mmCIF file of C-alpha atoms and ligand atoms in Angstrom:
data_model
loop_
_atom_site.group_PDB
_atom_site.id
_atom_site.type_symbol
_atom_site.label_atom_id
_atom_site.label_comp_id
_atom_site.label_asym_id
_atom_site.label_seq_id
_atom_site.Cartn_x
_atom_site.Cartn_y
_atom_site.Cartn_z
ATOM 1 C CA UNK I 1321 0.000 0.000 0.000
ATOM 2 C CA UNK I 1322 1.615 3.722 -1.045
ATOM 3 C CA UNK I 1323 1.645 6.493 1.052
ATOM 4 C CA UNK I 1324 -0.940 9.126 1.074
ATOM 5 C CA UNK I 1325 -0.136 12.604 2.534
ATOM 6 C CA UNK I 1326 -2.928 15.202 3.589
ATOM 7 C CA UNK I 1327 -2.378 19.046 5.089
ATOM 8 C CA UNK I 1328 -4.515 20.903 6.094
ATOM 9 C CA UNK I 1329 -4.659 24.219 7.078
ATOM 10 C CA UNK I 1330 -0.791 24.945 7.276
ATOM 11 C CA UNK I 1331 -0.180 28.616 8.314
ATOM 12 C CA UNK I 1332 3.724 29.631 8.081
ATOM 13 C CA UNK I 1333 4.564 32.795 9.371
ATOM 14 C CA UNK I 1334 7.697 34.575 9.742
ATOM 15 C CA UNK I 1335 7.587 37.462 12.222
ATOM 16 C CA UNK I 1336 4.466 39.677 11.208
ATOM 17 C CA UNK I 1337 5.100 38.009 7.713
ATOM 18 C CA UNK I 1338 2.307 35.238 6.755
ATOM 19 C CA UNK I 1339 4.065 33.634 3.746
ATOM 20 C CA UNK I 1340 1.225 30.740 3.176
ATOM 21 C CA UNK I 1341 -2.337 29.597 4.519
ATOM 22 C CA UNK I 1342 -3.108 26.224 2.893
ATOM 23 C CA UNK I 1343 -6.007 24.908 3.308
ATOM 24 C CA UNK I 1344 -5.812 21.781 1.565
ATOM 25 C CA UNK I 1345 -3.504 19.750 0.032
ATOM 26 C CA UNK I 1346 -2.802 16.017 -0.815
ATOM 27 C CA UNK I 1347 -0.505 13.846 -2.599
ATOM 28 C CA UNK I 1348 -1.810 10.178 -3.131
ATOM 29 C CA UNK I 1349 1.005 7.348 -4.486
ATOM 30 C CA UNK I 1350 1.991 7.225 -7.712
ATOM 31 C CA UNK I 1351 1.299 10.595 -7.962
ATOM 32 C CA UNK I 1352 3.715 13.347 -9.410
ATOM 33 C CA UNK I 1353 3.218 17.078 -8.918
ATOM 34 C CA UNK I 1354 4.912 20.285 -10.013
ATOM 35 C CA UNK I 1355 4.823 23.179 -7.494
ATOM 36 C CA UNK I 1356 5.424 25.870 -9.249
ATOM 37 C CA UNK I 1357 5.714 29.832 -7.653
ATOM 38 C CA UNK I 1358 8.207 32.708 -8.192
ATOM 39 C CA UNK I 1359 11.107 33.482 -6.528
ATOM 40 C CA UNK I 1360 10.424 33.498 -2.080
ATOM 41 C CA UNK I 1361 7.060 32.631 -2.722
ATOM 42 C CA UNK I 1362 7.992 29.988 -0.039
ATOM 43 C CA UNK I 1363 8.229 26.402 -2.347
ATOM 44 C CA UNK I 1364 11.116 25.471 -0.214
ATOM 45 C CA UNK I 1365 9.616 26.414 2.796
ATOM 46 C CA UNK I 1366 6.490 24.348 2.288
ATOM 47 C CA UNK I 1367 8.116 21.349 1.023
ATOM 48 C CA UNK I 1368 10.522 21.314 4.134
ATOM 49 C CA UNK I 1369 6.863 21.479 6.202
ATOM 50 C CA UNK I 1370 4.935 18.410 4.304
ATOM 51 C CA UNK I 1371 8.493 16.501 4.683
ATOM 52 C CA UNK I 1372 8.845 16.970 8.165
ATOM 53 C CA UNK I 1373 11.518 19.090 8.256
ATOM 54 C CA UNK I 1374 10.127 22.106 9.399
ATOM 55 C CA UNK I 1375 7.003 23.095 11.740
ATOM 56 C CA UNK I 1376 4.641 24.903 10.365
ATOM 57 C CA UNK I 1377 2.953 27.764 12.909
ATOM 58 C CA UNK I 1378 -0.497 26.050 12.359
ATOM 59 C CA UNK I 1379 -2.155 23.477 10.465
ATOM 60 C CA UNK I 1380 -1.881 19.188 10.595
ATOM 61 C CA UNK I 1381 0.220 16.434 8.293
ATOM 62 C CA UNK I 1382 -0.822 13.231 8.104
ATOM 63 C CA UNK I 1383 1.139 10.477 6.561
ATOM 64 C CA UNK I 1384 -0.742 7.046 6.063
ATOM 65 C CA UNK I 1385 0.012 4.461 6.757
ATOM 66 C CA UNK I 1386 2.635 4.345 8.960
ATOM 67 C CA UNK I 1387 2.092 7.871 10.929
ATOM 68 C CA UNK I 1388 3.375 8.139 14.417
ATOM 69 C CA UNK I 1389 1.400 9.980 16.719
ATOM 70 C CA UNK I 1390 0.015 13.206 14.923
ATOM 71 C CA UNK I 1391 2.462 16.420 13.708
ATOM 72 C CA UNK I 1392 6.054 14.917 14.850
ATOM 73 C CA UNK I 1393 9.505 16.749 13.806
ATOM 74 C CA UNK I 1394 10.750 13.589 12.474
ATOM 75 C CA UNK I 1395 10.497 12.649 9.337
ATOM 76 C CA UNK I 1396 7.752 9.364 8.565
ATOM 77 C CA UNK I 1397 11.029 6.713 7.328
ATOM 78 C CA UNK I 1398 9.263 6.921 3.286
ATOM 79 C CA UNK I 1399 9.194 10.817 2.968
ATOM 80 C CA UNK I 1400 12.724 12.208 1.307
ATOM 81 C CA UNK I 1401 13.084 15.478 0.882
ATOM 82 C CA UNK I 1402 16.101 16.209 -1.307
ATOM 83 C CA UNK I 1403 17.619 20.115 -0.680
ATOM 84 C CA UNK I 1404 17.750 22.791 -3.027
ATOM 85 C CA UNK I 1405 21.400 22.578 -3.782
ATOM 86 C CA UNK I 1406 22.585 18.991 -3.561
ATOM 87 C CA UNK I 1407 23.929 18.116 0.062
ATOM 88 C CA UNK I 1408 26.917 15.151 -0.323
ATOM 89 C CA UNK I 1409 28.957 13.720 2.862
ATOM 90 C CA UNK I 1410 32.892 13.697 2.750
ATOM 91 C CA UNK I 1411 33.935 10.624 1.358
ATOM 92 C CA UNK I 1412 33.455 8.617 -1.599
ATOM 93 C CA UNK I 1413 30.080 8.581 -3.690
ATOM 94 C CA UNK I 1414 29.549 4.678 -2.440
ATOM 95 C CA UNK I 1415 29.733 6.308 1.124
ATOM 96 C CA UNK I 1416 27.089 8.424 -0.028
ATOM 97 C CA UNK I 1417 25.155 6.108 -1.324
ATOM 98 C CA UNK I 1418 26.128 3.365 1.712
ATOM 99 C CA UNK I 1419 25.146 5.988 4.694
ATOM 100 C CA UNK I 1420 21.526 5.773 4.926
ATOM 101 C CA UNK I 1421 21.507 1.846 4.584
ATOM 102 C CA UNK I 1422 24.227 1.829 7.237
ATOM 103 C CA UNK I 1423 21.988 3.746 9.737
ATOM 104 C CA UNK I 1424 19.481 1.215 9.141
ATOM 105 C CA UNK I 1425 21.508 -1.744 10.158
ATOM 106 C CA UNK I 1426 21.589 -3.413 7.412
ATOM 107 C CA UNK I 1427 24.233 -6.393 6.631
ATOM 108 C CA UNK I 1428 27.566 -5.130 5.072
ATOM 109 C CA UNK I 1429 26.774 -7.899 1.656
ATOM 110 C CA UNK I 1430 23.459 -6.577 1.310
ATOM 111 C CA UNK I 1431 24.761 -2.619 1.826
ATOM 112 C CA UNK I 1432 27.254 -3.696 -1.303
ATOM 113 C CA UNK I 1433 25.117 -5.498 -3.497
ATOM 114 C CA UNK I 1434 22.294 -2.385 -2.568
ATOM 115 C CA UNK I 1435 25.252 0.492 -3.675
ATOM 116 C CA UNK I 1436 26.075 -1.515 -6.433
ATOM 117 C CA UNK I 1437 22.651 -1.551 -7.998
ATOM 118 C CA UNK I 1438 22.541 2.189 -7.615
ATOM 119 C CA UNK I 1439 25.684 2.941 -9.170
ATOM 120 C CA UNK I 1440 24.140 1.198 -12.257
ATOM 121 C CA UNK I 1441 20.665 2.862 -11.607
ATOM 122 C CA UNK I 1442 22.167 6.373 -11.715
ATOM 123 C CA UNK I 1443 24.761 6.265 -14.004
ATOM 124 C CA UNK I 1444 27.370 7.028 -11.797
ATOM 125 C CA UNK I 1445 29.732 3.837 -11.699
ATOM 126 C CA UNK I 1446 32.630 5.417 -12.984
ATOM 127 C CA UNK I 1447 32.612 7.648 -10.020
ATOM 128 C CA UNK I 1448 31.984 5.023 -7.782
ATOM 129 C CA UNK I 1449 35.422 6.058 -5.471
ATOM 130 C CA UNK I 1450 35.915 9.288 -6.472
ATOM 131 C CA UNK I 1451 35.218 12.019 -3.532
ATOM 132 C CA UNK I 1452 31.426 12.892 -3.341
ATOM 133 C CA UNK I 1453 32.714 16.468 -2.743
ATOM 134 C CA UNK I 1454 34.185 16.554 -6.343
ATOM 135 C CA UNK I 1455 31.407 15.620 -8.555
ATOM 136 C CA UNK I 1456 29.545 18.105 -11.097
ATOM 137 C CA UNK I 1457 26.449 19.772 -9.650
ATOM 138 C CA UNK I 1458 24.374 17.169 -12.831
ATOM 139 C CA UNK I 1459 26.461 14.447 -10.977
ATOM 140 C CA UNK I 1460 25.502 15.363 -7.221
ATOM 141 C CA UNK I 1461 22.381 15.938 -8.099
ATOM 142 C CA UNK I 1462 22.273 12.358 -9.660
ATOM 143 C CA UNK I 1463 23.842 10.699 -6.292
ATOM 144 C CA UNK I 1464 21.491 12.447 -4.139
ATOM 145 C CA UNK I 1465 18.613 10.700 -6.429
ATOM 146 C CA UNK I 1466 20.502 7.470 -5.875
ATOM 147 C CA UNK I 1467 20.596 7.779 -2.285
ATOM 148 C CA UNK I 1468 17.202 8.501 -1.769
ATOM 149 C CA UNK I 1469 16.335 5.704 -4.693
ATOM 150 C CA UNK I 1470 18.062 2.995 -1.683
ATOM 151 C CA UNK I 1471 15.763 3.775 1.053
ATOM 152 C CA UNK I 1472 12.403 3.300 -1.603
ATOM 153 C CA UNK I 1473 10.932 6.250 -0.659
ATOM 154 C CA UNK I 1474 6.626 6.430 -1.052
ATOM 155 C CA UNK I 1475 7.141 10.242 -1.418
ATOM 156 C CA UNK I 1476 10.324 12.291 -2.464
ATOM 157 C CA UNK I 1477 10.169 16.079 -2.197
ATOM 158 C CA UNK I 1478 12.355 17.341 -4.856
ATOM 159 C CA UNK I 1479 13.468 21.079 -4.498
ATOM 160 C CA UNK I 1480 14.701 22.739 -7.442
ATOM 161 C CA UNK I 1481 16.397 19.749 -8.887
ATOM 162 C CA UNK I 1482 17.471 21.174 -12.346
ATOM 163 C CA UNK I 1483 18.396 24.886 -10.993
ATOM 164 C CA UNK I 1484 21.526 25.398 -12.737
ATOM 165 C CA UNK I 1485 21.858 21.753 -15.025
ATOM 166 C CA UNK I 1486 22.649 21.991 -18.203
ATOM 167 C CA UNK I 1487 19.992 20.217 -20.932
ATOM 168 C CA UNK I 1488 22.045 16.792 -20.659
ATOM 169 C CA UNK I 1489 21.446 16.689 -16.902
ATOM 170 C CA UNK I 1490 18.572 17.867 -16.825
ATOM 171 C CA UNK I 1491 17.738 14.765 -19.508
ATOM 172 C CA UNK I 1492 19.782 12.375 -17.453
ATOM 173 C CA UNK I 1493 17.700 13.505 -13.796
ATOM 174 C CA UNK I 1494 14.238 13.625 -15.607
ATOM 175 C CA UNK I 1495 15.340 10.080 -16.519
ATOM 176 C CA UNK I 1496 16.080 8.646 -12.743
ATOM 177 C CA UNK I 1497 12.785 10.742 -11.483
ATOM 178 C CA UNK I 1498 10.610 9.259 -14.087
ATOM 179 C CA UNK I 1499 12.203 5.918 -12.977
ATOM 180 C CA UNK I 1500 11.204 6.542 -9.058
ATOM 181 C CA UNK I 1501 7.394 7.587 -10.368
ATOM 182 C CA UNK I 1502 7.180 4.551 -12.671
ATOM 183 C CA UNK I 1503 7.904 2.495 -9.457
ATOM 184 C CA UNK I 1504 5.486 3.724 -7.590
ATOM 185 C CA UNK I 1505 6.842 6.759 -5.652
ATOM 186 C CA UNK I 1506 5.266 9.921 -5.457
ATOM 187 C CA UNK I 1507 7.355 12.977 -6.325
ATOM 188 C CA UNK I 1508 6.536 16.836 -5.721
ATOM 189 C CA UNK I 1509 8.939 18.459 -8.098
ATOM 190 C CA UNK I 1510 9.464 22.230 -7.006
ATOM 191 C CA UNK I 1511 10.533 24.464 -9.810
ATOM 192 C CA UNK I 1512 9.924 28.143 -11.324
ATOM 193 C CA UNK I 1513 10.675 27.215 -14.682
ATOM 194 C CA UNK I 1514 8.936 24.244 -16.410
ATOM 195 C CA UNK I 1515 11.793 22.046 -18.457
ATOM 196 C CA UNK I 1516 11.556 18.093 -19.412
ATOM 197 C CA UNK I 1517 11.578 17.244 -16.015
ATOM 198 C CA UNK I 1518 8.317 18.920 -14.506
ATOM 199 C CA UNK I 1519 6.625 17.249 -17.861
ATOM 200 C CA UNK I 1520 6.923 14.009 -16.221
ATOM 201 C CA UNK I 1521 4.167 15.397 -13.381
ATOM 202 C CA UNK I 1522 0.921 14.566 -13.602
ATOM 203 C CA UNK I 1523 -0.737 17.300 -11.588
ATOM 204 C CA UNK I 1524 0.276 21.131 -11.278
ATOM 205 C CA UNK I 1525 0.150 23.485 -8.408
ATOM 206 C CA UNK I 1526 1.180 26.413 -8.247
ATOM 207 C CA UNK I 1527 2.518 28.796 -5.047
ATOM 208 C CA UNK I 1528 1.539 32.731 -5.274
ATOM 209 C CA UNK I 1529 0.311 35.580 -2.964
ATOM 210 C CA UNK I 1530 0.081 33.095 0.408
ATOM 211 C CA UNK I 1531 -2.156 29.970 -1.417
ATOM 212 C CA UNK I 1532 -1.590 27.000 -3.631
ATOM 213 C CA UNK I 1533 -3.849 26.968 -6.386
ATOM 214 C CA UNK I 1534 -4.699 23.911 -9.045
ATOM 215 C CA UNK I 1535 -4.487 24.167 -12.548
ATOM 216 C CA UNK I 1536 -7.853 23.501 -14.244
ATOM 217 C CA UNK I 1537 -5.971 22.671 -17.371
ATOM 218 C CA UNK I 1538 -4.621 19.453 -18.425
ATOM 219 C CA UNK I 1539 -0.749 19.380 -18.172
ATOM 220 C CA UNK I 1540 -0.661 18.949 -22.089
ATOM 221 C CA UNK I 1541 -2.124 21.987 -22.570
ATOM 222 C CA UNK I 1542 -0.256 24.421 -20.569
ATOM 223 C CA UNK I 1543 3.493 22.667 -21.750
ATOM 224 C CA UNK I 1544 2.514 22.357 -25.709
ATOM 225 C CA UNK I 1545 1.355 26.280 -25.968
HETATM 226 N N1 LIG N 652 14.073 31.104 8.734
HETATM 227 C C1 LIG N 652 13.548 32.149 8.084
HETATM 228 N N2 LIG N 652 13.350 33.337 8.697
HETATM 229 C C2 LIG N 652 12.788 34.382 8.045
HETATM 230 N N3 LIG N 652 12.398 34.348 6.762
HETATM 231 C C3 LIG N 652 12.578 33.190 6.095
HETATM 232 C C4 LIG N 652 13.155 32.046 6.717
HETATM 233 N N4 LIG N 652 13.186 31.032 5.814
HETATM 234 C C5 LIG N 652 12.666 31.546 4.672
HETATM 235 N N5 LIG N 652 12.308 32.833 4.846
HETATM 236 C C6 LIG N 652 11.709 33.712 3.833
HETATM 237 O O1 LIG N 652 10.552 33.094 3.324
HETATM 238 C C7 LIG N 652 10.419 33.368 1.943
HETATM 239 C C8 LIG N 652 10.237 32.094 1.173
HETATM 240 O O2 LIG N 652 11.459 31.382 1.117
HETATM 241 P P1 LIG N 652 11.582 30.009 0.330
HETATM 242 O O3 LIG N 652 13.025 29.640 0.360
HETATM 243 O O4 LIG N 652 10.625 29.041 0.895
HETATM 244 O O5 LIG N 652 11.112 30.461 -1.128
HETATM 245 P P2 LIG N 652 11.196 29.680 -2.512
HETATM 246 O O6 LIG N 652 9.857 29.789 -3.174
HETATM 247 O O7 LIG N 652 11.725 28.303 -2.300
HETATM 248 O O8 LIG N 652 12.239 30.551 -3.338
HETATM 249 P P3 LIG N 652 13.289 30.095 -4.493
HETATM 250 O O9 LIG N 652 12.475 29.925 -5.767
HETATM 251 O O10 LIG N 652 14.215 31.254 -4.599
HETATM 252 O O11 LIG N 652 13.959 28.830 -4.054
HETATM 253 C C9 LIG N 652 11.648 34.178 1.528
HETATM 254 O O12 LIG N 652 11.294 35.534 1.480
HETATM 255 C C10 LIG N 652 12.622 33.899 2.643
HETATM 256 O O13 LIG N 652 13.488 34.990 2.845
HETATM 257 MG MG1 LIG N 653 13.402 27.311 -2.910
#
């Protein structure tokens, strides 16, 4: 069974500042959405919020199944948020890729055979023991896909994923994403532009003056004018 997220009512506030009021909002499995918004309208922000990595000032998340408790500051084990600008650990990109399997105990053959498969999945076996820290920003941006592809997230929070990737990465990461969507994750792609990549989501939102709005439109119409 996927996961199914619902908010409702999430207020974020920054001082005197109100930068959203959401009423309403839900990702089923499977699904893929583009949240779309100028510059600060506060995409990052409310991504950070549905994933569990920030508190909003009001409002409820529910994650199902799975959900511990109600609101909780830690993240539900299949939500992944991946950050704006591609965060890698010191070390090599198979100690990337290895780190989040490690934490959850499992045995050092599997861990291999796991990193191995990833490599492969991503594209990135040449790099395989070359420092994380020295990749391209196309090639982080592909190891931080991998490393969330290990854990088999049910919904991955993707935050600006093509911001400065040339057409070739941007190819090679709407690849992997439409990958993760064809098995079975959901994926909320956050982006100000649309490209190849936010063509792969099913459903559009979009972020401006404090609410999320839907588009009425099929996605074909707004991408082929
Ligand atoms: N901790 C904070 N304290 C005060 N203001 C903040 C804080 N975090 C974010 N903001 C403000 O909230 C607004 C929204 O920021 P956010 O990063 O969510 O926007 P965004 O839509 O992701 O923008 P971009 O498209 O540039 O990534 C910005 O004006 C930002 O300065
Ligand atoms: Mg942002």
């Amino acid at each position: 069974m996927g996961l199914e997220l619902t908010a409702s009512n999430i207020v974020k506030r920054f001082g005197e500042r109100e930068l959203f009021s959401i009423e309403q909002l839900q990702v089923q499995e499977g699904e893929s959405l583009h949240l779309s918004g100028d510059n600060g309208v506060g995409k990052t922000t409310l991504m950070k919020i549905l994933a569990g990595l920030d508190k909003p000032c009001a409002g409820r998340i529910n994650v199902t199944p799975n959900m511990k408790g109600r609101w909780s500051t830690s993240l539900h084990p299949k939500v992944i948020y991946l950050h704006q600008t591609p965060y890698v650990f010191s070390g090599s990109v198979k100690d990337n890729i290895a780190y989040g399997l490690k934490l959850k105990g499992i045995s050092r053959g599997q861990i291999k055979r796991t990193v191995q498969s990833a490599l492969e999945w991503a594209r990135l076996e040449e790099f395989a023991d070359h420092a994380a820290h020295s990749l391209s920003g196309g090639e982080k941006q592909r190891l931080a896909l991998a490393r969330a592809w290990v854990l088999t997230p049910g919904l991955l929070f993707l935050d600006e994923p093509t911001a400065n990737l040339d057409k070739q990465s941007v190819d090679s990461v709407t690849e992997l994403v439409r990958k993760m969507v064809d098995g079975g994750a959901a994926v909320m792609i956050s982006s100000h532009q649309t490209n190849p990549l936010t063509e792969v989501c099913q459903r559009s939102l979009l972020l401006a003056d404090g609410k999320v709005s839907e588009s009425q439109f099929p996605k074909e119409m707004l991408f082929d004018a």
